[in-house]
Short mmCIF file of C-alpha atoms in Angstrom, two decimals:
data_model
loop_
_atom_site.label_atom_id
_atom_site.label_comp_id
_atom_site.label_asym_id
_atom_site.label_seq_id
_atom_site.Cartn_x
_atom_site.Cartn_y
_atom_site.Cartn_z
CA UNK A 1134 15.77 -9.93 -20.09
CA UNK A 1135 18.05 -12.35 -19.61
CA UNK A 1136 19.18 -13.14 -16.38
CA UNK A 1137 23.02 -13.01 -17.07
CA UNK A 1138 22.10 -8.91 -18.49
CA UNK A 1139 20.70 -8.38 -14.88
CA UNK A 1140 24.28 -6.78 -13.51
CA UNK A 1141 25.01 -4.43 -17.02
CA UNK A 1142 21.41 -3.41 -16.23
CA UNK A 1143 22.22 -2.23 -12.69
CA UNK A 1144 24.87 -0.77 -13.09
CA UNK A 1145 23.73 1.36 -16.35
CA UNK A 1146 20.79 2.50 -14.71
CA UNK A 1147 23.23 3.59 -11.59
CA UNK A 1148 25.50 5.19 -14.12
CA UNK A 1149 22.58 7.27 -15.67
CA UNK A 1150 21.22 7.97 -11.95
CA UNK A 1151 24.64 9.82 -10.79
CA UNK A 1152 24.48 12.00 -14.19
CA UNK A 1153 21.96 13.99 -11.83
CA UNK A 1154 19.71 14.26 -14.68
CA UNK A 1155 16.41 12.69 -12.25
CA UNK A 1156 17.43 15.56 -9.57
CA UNK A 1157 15.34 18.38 -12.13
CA UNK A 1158 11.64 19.03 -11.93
CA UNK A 1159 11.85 19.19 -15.42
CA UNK A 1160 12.67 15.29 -15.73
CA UNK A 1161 10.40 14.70 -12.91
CA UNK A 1162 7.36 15.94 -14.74
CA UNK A 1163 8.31 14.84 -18.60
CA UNK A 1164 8.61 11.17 -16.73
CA UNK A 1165 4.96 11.80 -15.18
CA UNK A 1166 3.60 13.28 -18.24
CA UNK A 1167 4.71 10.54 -20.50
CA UNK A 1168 3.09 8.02 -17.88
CA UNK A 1169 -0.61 9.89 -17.99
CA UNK A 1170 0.47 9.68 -21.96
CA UNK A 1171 0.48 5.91 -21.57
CA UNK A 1172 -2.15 5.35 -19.31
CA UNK A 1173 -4.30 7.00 -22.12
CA UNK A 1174 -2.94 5.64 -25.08
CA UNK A 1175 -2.35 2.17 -24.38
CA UNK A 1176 -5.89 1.66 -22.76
CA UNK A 1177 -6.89 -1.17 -24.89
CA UNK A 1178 -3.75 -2.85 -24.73
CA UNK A 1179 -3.81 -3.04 -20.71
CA UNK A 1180 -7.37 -4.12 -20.91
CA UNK A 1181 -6.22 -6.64 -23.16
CA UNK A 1182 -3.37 -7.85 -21.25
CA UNK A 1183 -5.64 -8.19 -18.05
CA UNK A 1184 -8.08 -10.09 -19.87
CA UNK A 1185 -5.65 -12.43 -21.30
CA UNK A 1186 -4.00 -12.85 -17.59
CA UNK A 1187 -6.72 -12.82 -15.18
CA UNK A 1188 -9.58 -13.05 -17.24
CA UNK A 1189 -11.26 -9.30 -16.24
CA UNK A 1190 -13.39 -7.73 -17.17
CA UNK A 1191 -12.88 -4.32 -19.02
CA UNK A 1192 -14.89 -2.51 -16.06
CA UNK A 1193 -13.09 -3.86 -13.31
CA UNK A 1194 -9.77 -3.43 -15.48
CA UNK A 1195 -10.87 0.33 -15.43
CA UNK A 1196 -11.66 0.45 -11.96
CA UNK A 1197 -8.99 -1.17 -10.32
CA UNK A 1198 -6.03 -0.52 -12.50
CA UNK A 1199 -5.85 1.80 -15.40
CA UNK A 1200 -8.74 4.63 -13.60
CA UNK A 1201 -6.90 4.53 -10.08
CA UNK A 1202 -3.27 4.62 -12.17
CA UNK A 1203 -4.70 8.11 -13.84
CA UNK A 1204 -6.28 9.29 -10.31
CA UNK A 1205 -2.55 8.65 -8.89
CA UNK A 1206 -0.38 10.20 -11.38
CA UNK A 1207 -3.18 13.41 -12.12
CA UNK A 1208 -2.02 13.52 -8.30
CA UNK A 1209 1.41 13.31 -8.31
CA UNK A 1210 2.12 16.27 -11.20
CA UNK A 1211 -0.73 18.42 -9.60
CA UNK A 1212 1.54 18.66 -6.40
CA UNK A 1213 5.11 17.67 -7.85
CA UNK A 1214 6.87 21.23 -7.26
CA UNK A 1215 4.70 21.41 -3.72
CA UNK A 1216 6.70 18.04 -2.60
CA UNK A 1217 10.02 18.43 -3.70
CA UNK A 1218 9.99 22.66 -2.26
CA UNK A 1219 12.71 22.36 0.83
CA UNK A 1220 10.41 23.08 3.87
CA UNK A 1221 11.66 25.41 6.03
CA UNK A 1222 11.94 24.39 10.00
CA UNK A 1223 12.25 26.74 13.04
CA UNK A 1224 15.89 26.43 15.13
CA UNK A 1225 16.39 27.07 18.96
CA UNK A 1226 17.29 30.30 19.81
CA UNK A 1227 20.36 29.13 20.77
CA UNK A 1228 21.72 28.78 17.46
CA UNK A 1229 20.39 32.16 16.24
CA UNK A 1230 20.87 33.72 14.04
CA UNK A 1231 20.18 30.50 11.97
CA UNK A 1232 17.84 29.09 8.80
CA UNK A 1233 17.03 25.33 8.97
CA UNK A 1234 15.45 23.25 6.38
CA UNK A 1235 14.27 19.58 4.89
CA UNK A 1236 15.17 19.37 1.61
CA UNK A 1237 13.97 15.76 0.00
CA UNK A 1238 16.39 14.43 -2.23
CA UNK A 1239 15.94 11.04 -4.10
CA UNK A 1240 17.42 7.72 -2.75
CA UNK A 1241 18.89 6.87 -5.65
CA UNK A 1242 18.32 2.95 -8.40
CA UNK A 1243 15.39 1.44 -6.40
CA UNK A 1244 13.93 -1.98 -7.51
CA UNK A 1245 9.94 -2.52 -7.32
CA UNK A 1246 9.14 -5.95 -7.44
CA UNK A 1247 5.61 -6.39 -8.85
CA UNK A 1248 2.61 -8.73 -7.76
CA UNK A 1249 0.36 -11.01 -10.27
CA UNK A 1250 -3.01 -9.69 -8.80
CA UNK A 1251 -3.12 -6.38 -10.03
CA UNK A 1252 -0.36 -6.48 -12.40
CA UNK A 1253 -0.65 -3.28 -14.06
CA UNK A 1254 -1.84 -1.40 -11.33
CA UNK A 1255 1.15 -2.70 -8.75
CA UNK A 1256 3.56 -1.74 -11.35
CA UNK A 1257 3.00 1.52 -11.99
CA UNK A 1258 1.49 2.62 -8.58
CA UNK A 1259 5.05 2.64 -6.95
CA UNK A 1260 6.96 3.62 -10.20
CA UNK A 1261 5.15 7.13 -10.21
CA UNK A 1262 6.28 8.11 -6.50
CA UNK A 1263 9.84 6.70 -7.34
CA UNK A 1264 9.75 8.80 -10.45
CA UNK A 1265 8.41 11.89 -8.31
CA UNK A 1266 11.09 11.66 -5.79
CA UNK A 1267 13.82 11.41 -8.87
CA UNK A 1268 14.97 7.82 -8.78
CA UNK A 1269 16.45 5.55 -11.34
CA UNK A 1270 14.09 2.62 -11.43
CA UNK A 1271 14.63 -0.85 -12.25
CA UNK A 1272 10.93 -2.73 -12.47
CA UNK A 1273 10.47 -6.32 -12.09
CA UNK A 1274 6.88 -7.76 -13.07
CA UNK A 1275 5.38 -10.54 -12.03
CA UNK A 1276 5.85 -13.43 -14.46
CA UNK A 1277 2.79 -14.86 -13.57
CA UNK A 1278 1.04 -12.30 -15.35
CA UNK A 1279 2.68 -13.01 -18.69
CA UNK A 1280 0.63 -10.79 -21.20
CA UNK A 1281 0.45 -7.54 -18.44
CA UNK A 1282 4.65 -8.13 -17.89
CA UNK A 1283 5.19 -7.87 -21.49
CA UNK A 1284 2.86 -4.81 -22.14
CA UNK A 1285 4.67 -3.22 -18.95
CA UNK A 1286 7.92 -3.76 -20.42
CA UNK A 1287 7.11 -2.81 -24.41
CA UNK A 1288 5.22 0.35 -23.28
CA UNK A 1289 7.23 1.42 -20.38
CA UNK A 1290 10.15 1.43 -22.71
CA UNK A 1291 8.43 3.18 -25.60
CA UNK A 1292 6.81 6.06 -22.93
CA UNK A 1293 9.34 6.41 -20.59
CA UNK A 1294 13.21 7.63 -20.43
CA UNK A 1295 14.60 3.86 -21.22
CA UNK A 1296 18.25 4.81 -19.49
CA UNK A 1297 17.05 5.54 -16.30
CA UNK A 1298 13.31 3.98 -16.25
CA UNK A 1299 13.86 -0.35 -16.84
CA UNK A 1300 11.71 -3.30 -16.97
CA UNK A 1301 13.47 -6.85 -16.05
CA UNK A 1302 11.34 -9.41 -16.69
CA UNK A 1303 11.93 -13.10 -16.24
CA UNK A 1304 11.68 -15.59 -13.36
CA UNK A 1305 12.48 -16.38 -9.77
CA UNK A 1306 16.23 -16.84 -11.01
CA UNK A 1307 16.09 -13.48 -12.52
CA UNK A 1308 14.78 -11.90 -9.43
CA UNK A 1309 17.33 -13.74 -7.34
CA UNK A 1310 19.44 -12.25 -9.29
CA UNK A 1311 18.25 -8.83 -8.91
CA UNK A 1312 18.60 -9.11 -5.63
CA UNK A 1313 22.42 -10.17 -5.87
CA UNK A 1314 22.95 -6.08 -6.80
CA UNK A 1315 23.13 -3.23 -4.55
CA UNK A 1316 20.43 -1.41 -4.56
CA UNK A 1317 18.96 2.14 -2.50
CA UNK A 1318 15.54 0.76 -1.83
CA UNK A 1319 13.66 -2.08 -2.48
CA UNK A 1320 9.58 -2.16 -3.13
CA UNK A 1321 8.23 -5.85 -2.79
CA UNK A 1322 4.07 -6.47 -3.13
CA UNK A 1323 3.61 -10.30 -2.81
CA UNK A 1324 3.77 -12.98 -0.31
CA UNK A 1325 5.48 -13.17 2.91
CA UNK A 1326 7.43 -16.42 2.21
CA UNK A 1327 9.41 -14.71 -0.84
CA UNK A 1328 9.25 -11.32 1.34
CA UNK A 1329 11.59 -12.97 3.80
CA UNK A 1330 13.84 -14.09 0.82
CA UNK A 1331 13.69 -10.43 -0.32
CA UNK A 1332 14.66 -9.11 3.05
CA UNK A 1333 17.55 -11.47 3.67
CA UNK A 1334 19.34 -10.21 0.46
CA UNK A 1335 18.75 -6.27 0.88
CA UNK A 1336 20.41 -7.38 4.86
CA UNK A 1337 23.69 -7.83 2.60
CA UNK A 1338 24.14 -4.60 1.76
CA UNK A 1339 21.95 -2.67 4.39
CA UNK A 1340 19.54 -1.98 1.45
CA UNK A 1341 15.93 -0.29 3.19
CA UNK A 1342 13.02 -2.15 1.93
CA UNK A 1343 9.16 -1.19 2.08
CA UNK A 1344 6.94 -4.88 2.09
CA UNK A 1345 3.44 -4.81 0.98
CA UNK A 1346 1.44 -7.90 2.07
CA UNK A 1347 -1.89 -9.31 3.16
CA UNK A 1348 -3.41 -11.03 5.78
CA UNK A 1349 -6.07 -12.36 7.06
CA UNK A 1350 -8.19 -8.88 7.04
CA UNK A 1351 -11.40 -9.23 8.87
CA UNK A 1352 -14.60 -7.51 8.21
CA UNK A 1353 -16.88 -6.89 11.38
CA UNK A 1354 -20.48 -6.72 10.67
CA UNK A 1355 -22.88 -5.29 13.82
CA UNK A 1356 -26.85 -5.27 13.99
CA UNK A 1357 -27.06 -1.73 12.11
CA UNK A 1358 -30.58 -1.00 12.77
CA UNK A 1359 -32.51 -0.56 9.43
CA UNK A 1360 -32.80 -3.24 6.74
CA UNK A 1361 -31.18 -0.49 4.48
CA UNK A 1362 -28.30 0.10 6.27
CA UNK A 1363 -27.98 -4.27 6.40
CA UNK A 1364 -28.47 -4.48 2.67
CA UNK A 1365 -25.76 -1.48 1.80
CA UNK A 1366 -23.31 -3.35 4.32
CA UNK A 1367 -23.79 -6.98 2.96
CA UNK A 1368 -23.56 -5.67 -0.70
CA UNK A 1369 -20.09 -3.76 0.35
CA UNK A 1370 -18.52 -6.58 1.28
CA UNK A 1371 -19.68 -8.78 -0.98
CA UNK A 1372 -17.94 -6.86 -3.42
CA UNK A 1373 -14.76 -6.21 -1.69
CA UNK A 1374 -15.08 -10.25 -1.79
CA UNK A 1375 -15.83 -11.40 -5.03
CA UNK A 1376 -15.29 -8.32 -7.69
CA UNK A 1377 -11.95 -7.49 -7.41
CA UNK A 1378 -10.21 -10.23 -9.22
CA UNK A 1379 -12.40 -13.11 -7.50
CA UNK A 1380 -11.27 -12.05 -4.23
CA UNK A 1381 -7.37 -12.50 -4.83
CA UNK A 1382 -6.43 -8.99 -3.36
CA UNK A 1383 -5.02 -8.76 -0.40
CA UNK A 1384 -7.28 -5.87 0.97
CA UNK A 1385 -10.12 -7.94 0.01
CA UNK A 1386 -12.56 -9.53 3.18
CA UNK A 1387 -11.07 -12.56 4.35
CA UNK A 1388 -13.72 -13.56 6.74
CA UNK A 1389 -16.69 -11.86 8.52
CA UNK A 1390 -17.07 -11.97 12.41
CA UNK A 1391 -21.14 -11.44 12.92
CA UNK A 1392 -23.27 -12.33 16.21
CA UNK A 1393 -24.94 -15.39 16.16
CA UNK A 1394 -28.65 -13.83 16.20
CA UNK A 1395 -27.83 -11.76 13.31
CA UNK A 1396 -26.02 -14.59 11.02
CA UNK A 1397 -28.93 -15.91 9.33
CA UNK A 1398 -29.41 -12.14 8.21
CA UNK A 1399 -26.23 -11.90 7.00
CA UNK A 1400 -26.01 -15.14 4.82
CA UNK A 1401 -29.58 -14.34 3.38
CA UNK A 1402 -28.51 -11.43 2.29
CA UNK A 1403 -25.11 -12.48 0.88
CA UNK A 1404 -27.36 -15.09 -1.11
CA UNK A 1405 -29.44 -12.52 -2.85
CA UNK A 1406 -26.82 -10.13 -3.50
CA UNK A 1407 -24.66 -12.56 -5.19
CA UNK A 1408 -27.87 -14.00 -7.45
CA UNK A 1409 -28.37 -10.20 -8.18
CA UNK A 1410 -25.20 -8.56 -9.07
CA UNK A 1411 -23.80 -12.10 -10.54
CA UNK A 1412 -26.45 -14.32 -12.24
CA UNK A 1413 -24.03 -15.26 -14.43
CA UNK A 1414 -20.40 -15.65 -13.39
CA UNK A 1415 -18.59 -14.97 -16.66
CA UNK A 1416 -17.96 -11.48 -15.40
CA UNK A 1417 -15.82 -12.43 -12.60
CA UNK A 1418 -12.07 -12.53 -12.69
CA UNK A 1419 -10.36 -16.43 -13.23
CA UNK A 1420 -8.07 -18.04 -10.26
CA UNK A 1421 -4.21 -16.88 -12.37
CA UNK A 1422 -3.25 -20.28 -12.68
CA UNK A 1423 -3.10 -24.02 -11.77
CA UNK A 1424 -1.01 -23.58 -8.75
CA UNK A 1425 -3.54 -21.41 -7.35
CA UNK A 1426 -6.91 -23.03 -8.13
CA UNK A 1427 -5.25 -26.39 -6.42
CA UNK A 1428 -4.50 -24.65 -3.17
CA UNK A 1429 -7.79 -23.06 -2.52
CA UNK A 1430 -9.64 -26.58 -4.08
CA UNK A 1431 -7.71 -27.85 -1.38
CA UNK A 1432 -9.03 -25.38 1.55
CA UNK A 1433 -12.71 -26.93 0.58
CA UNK A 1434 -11.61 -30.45 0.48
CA UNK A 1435 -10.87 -30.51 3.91
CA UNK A 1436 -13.91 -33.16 5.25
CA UNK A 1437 -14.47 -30.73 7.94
CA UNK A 1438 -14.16 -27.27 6.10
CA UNK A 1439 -16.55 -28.66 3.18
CA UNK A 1440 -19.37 -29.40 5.97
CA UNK A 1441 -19.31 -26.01 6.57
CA UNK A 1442 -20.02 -24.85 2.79
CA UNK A 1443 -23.40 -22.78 3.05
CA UNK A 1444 -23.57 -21.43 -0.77
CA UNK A 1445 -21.33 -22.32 -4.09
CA UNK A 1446 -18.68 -24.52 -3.75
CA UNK A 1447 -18.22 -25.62 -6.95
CA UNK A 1448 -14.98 -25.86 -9.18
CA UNK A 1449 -14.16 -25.72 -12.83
CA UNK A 1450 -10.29 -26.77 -13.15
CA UNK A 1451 -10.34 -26.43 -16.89
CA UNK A 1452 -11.58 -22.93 -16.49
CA UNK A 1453 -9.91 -22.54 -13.50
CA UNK A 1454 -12.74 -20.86 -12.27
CA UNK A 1455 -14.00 -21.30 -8.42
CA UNK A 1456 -17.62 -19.82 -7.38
CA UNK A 1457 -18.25 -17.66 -4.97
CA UNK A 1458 -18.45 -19.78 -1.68
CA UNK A 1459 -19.92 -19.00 1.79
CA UNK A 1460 -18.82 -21.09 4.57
CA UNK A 1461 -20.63 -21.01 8.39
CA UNK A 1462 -18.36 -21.63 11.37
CA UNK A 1463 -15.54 -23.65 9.65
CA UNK A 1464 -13.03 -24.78 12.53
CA UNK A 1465 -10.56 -21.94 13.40
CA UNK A 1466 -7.47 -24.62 13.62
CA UNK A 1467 -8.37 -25.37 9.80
CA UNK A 1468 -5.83 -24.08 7.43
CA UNK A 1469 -8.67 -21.93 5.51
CA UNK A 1470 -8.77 -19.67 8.72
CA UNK A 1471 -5.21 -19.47 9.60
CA UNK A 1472 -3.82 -18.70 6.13
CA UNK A 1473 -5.02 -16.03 3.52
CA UNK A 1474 -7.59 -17.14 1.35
CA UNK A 1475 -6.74 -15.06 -1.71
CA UNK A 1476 -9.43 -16.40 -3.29
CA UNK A 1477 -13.28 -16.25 -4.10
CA UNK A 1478 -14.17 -18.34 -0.15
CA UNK A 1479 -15.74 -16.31 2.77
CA UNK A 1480 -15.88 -17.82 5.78
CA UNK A 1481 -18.59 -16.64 8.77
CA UNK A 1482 -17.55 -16.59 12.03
CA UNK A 1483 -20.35 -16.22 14.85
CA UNK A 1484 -19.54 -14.84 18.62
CA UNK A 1485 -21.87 -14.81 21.35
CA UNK A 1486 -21.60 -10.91 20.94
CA UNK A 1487 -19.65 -8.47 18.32
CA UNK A 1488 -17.66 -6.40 21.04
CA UNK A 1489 -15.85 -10.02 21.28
CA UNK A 1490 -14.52 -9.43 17.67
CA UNK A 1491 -11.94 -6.85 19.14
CA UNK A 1492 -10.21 -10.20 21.57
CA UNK A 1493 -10.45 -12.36 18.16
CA UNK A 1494 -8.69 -10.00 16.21
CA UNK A 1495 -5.79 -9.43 18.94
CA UNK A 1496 -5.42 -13.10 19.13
CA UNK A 1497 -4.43 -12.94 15.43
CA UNK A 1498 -1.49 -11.19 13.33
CA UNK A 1499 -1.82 -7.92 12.94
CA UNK A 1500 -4.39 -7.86 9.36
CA UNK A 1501 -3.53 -5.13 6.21
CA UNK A 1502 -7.07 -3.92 7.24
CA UNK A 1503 -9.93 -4.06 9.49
CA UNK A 1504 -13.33 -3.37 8.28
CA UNK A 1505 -16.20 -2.54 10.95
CA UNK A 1506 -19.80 -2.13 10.00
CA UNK A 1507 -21.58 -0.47 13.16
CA UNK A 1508 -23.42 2.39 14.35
CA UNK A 1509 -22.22 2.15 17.58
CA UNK A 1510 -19.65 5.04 18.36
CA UNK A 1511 -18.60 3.03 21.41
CA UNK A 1512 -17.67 0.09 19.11
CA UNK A 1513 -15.77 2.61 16.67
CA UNK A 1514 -13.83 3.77 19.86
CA UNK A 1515 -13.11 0.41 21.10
CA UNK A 1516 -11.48 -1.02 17.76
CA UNK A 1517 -9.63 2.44 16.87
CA UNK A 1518 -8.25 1.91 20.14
CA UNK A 1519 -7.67 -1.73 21.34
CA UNK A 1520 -7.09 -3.53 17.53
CA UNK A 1521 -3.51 -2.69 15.04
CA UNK A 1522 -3.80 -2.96 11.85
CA UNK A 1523 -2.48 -1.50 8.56
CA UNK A 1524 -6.01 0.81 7.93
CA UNK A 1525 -9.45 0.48 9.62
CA UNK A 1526 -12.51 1.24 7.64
CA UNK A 1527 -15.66 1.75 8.94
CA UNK A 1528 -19.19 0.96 7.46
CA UNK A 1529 -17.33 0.69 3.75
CA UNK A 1530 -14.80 -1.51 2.23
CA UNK A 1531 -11.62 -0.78 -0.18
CA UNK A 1532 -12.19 2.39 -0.67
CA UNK A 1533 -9.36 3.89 1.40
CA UNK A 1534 -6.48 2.54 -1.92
CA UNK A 1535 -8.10 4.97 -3.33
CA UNK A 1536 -7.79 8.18 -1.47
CA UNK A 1537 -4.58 9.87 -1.65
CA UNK A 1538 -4.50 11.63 1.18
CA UNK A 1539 -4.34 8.45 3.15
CA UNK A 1540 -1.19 5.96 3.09
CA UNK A 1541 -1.59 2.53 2.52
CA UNK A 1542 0.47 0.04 3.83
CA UNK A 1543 0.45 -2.81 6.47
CA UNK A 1544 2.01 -3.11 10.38
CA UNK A 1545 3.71 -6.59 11.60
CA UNK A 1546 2.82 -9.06 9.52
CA UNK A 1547 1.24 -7.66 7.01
CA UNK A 1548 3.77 -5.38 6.00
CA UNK A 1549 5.77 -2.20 6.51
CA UNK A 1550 6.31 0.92 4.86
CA UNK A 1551 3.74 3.33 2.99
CA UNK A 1552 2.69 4.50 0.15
CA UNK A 1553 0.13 6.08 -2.20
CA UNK A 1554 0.23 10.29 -2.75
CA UNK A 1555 2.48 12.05 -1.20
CA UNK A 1556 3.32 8.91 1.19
CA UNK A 1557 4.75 7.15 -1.74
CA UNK A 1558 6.79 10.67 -2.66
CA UNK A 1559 8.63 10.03 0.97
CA UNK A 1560 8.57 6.54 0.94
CA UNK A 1561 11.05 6.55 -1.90
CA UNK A 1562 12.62 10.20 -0.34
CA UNK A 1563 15.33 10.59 2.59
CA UNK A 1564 14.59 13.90 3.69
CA UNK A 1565 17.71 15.83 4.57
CA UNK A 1566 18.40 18.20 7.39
CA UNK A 1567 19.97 21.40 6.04
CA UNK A 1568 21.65 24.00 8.66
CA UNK A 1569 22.63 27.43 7.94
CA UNK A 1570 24.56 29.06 10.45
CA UNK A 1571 25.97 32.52 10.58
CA UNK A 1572 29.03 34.50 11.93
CA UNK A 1573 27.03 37.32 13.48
CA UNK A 1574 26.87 36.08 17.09
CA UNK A 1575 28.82 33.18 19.02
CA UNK A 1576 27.77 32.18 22.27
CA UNK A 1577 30.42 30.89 24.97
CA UNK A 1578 28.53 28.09 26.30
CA UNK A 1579 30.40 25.19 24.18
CA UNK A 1580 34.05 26.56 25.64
CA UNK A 1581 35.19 26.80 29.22
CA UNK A 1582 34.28 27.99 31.70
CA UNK A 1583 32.28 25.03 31.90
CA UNK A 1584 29.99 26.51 34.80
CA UNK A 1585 28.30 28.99 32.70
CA UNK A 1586 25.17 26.29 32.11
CA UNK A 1587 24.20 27.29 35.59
CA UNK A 1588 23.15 30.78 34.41
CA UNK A 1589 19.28 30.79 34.00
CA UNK A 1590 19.30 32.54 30.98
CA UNK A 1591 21.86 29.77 29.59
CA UNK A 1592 19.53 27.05 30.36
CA UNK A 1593 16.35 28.88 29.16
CA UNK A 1594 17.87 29.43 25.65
CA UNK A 1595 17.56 25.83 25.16
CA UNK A 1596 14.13 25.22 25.89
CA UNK A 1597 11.95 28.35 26.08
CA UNK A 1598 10.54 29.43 22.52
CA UNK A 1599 11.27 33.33 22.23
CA UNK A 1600 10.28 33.83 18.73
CA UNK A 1601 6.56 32.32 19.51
CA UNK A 1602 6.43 34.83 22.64
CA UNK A 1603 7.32 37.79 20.55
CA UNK A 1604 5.02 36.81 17.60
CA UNK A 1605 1.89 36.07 20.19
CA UNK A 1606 2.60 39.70 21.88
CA UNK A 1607 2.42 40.83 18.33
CA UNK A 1608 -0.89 39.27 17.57
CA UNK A 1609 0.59 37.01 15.05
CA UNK A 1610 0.87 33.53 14.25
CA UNK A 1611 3.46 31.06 13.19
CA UNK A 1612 3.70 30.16 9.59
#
């Protein structure tokens, strides 16, 4: 799409959006259905696309994309007519007799910008709760994915209704000017510095916008106890490390904070779970391009980051290909452990003792996620308590993208706004208060004579619940 069609496309989509044609359930669902349709169909296509991008492998395409894209929009027609039903809300006696309700009604033309990492997956993900909540969508890839940006846009137009459903694709000009139209809510997944850009535009015309980021998201790993429980830990994050597109996600481990006694532990098993799982690298996703591969070559050039290097280290730039790396105390004023690695390099932090992980995380912007391996329900209570971040996982890693029933999103730095299941239905909702009052009874209190707010009975009308009174002498409940 060319970037001087980017106006005629917003405003056609905003033209098909006030037809009220996304307001049915019947749209709603088709839209839904004819995503699962694609997810299905085109299979081999996104695995193909991913592969030609990124380099992944078909499992990994399956697990992190296309299966959890399936999971999500099962998901989101399995509870479609439960989310858009108005929910009824009880009213102050005061107002009786009345009926009050929240009806969710649809924004209106969003615009979900798309990150390289996932490229599929970050695509669709927010387009099914847009669709669900009976938007007009306008979808922007990420460039930087070339072969998954074209796929999006050939099959999105072939599935899905092509009037009120678009694909843009195109460069930072194009997105720039995207940004120039007005638009009822922006998505943005990617990184802070063109998240600020992002913001400052939608400022223009008051447009809300939902930011998914990173960080620096820390995994804490305690003694345990058993050798078992170790090994399970160690091989959990070593695959919320390295698997998942060679550790450029941004819910991925960025570092490990581990007592010094238990370190050695720790590293030796990292070593022999990366020489089991991944004799042979060939499996693991490729850095996406030059750009990339430089910066983190560059976080391991540093003379006093490379004496750290522990394990791996080594670099391919014609492959672009980096191994999985283990580094042991790198200095915390080095650039590798105040930015976010995005990459395939884990640095190991020691403290004299774990419960002094909770102070180093505080010190730092608020992470996307905390992980915590520990056995210690004091420890749990401590970092639930005394530590922000966007989600907090104990003794497991990633899996909470997955589950539905919990939102995913960031705090501070690391983003705002949530999403996934029914959070992504109201992220892209404004849920409107609906009053119905009736003529049957009219109290005085709102004319003169202004003294009548004296009268107990006046003042308990606005605070004392009658209805739950009557229903508890009745032996019943609320609804």
């Amino acid at each position: 799409m060319e970037s001087v069609g980017v106006e005629g496309v917003a405003n056609e989509v905003r033209t098909a959006f006030e037809s009220g044609k996304t307001r049915s359930l019947a749209w709603r669902r088709s839209q839904l259905k004819a995503l699962q349709r694609l997810l299905y169909e085109e299979e081999e296509g996104m695995f193909r696309a991913l592969k030609e991008d990124l380099g992944k492998h078909q499992a990994e395409a399956y697990r992190d994309e296309v299966g959890i894209l399936i999971k999500s929009v099962n998901y989101a027609l399995e509870n479609l007519k439960k989310w858009t039903t108005p929910r009824r809300v009880h009213i102050p006696l005061l107002a009786f007799p009345t009926r009050g309700e929240l009806v969710p009604e649809p924004l209106g033309v969003v615009l979900v910008f798309a990150s390289w990492n996932f490229p599929i997956g970050l695509s669709l993900e927010p387009l099914i709760g847009a669709i669900a909540a009976g938007n007009a969508i306008v979808l922007k890839p990420s460039e930087l994915a070339p072969a998954s940006c074209n796929f999006i846009a050939k099959s999105v137009s072939k599935y899905l209704d092509n009037m009120l459903v678009k694909v843009v694709r195109g460069g930072p000009d194009v997105g720039q000017k995207l940004l120039e139209q007005k638009w009822d809510k922006i998505f943005f997944t990617g990184s802070s510095r063109v998240a600020r850009i992002v913001m400052a535009a939608a400022a223009k015309h008051l447009t809300p916008v939902a930011v998914e980021l990173g960080g620096k998201s820390p995994a804490i790993f305690d003694s345990l106890g058993s050798a078992r429980d170790r090994k399970v830990a160690v091989e959990r994050i070593a695959g919320a490390k390295w698997v998942p597109c060679s550790g450029q996600v941004c819910i991925g481990v960025d570092y490990v904070l581990v007592e010094e006694q238990y370190a050695p532990v720790l590293i030796d098993q990292l070593k022999a779970t990366l020489e089991k799982f991944y004799p042979r690298f060939d499996c693991l996703s490729r850095i996406i391009n030059e750009q990339h591969f430089q910066r983190l070559s560059n976080l391991i050039k540093d003379p006093s980051v490379a004496a750290t290097i522990i394990h791996g280290g080594s670099l391919d730039s014609e492959t672009l290909f980096i191994e999985p790396t283990i580094l042991l105390d790198p200095p915390l004023d080095a650039e590798i452990m105040n930015e976010e690695i995005f990459g395939p390099l884990l640095p190991i932090i020691t403290l004299k003792k774990i419960e002094d992980s909770i102070e180093f995380i505080r010190a730092r912007p608020k992470p996307l996620v905390i992980y915590a391996f520990t056995k210690d329900e004091k420890l749990k209570s401590r970092i639930t308590a005394e530590t922000s971040s966007g989600s907090l996982t104990f003794n497991d890693t990633m899996i909470q993208f997955a589950c539905d029933e919990l939102p995913f999103g960031g705090v501070g730095g690391s983003g705002f706004g949530q999403y996934h299941g029914k959070f992504s239905f109201d992220l892209f909702s404004h849920t409107k208060a609906v009053l119905r009052r009736s003529f049957l009874l009219e109290f005085t209190f709102r004319y003169p004579p202004w003294d009548a707010w004296k009268l107990p009975f006046m003042r308990s009308i606005y605070h004392f619940d009658y209805v739950s009174l009557l229903l508890r002498v009745l032996g019943l409940k609320r609804s």
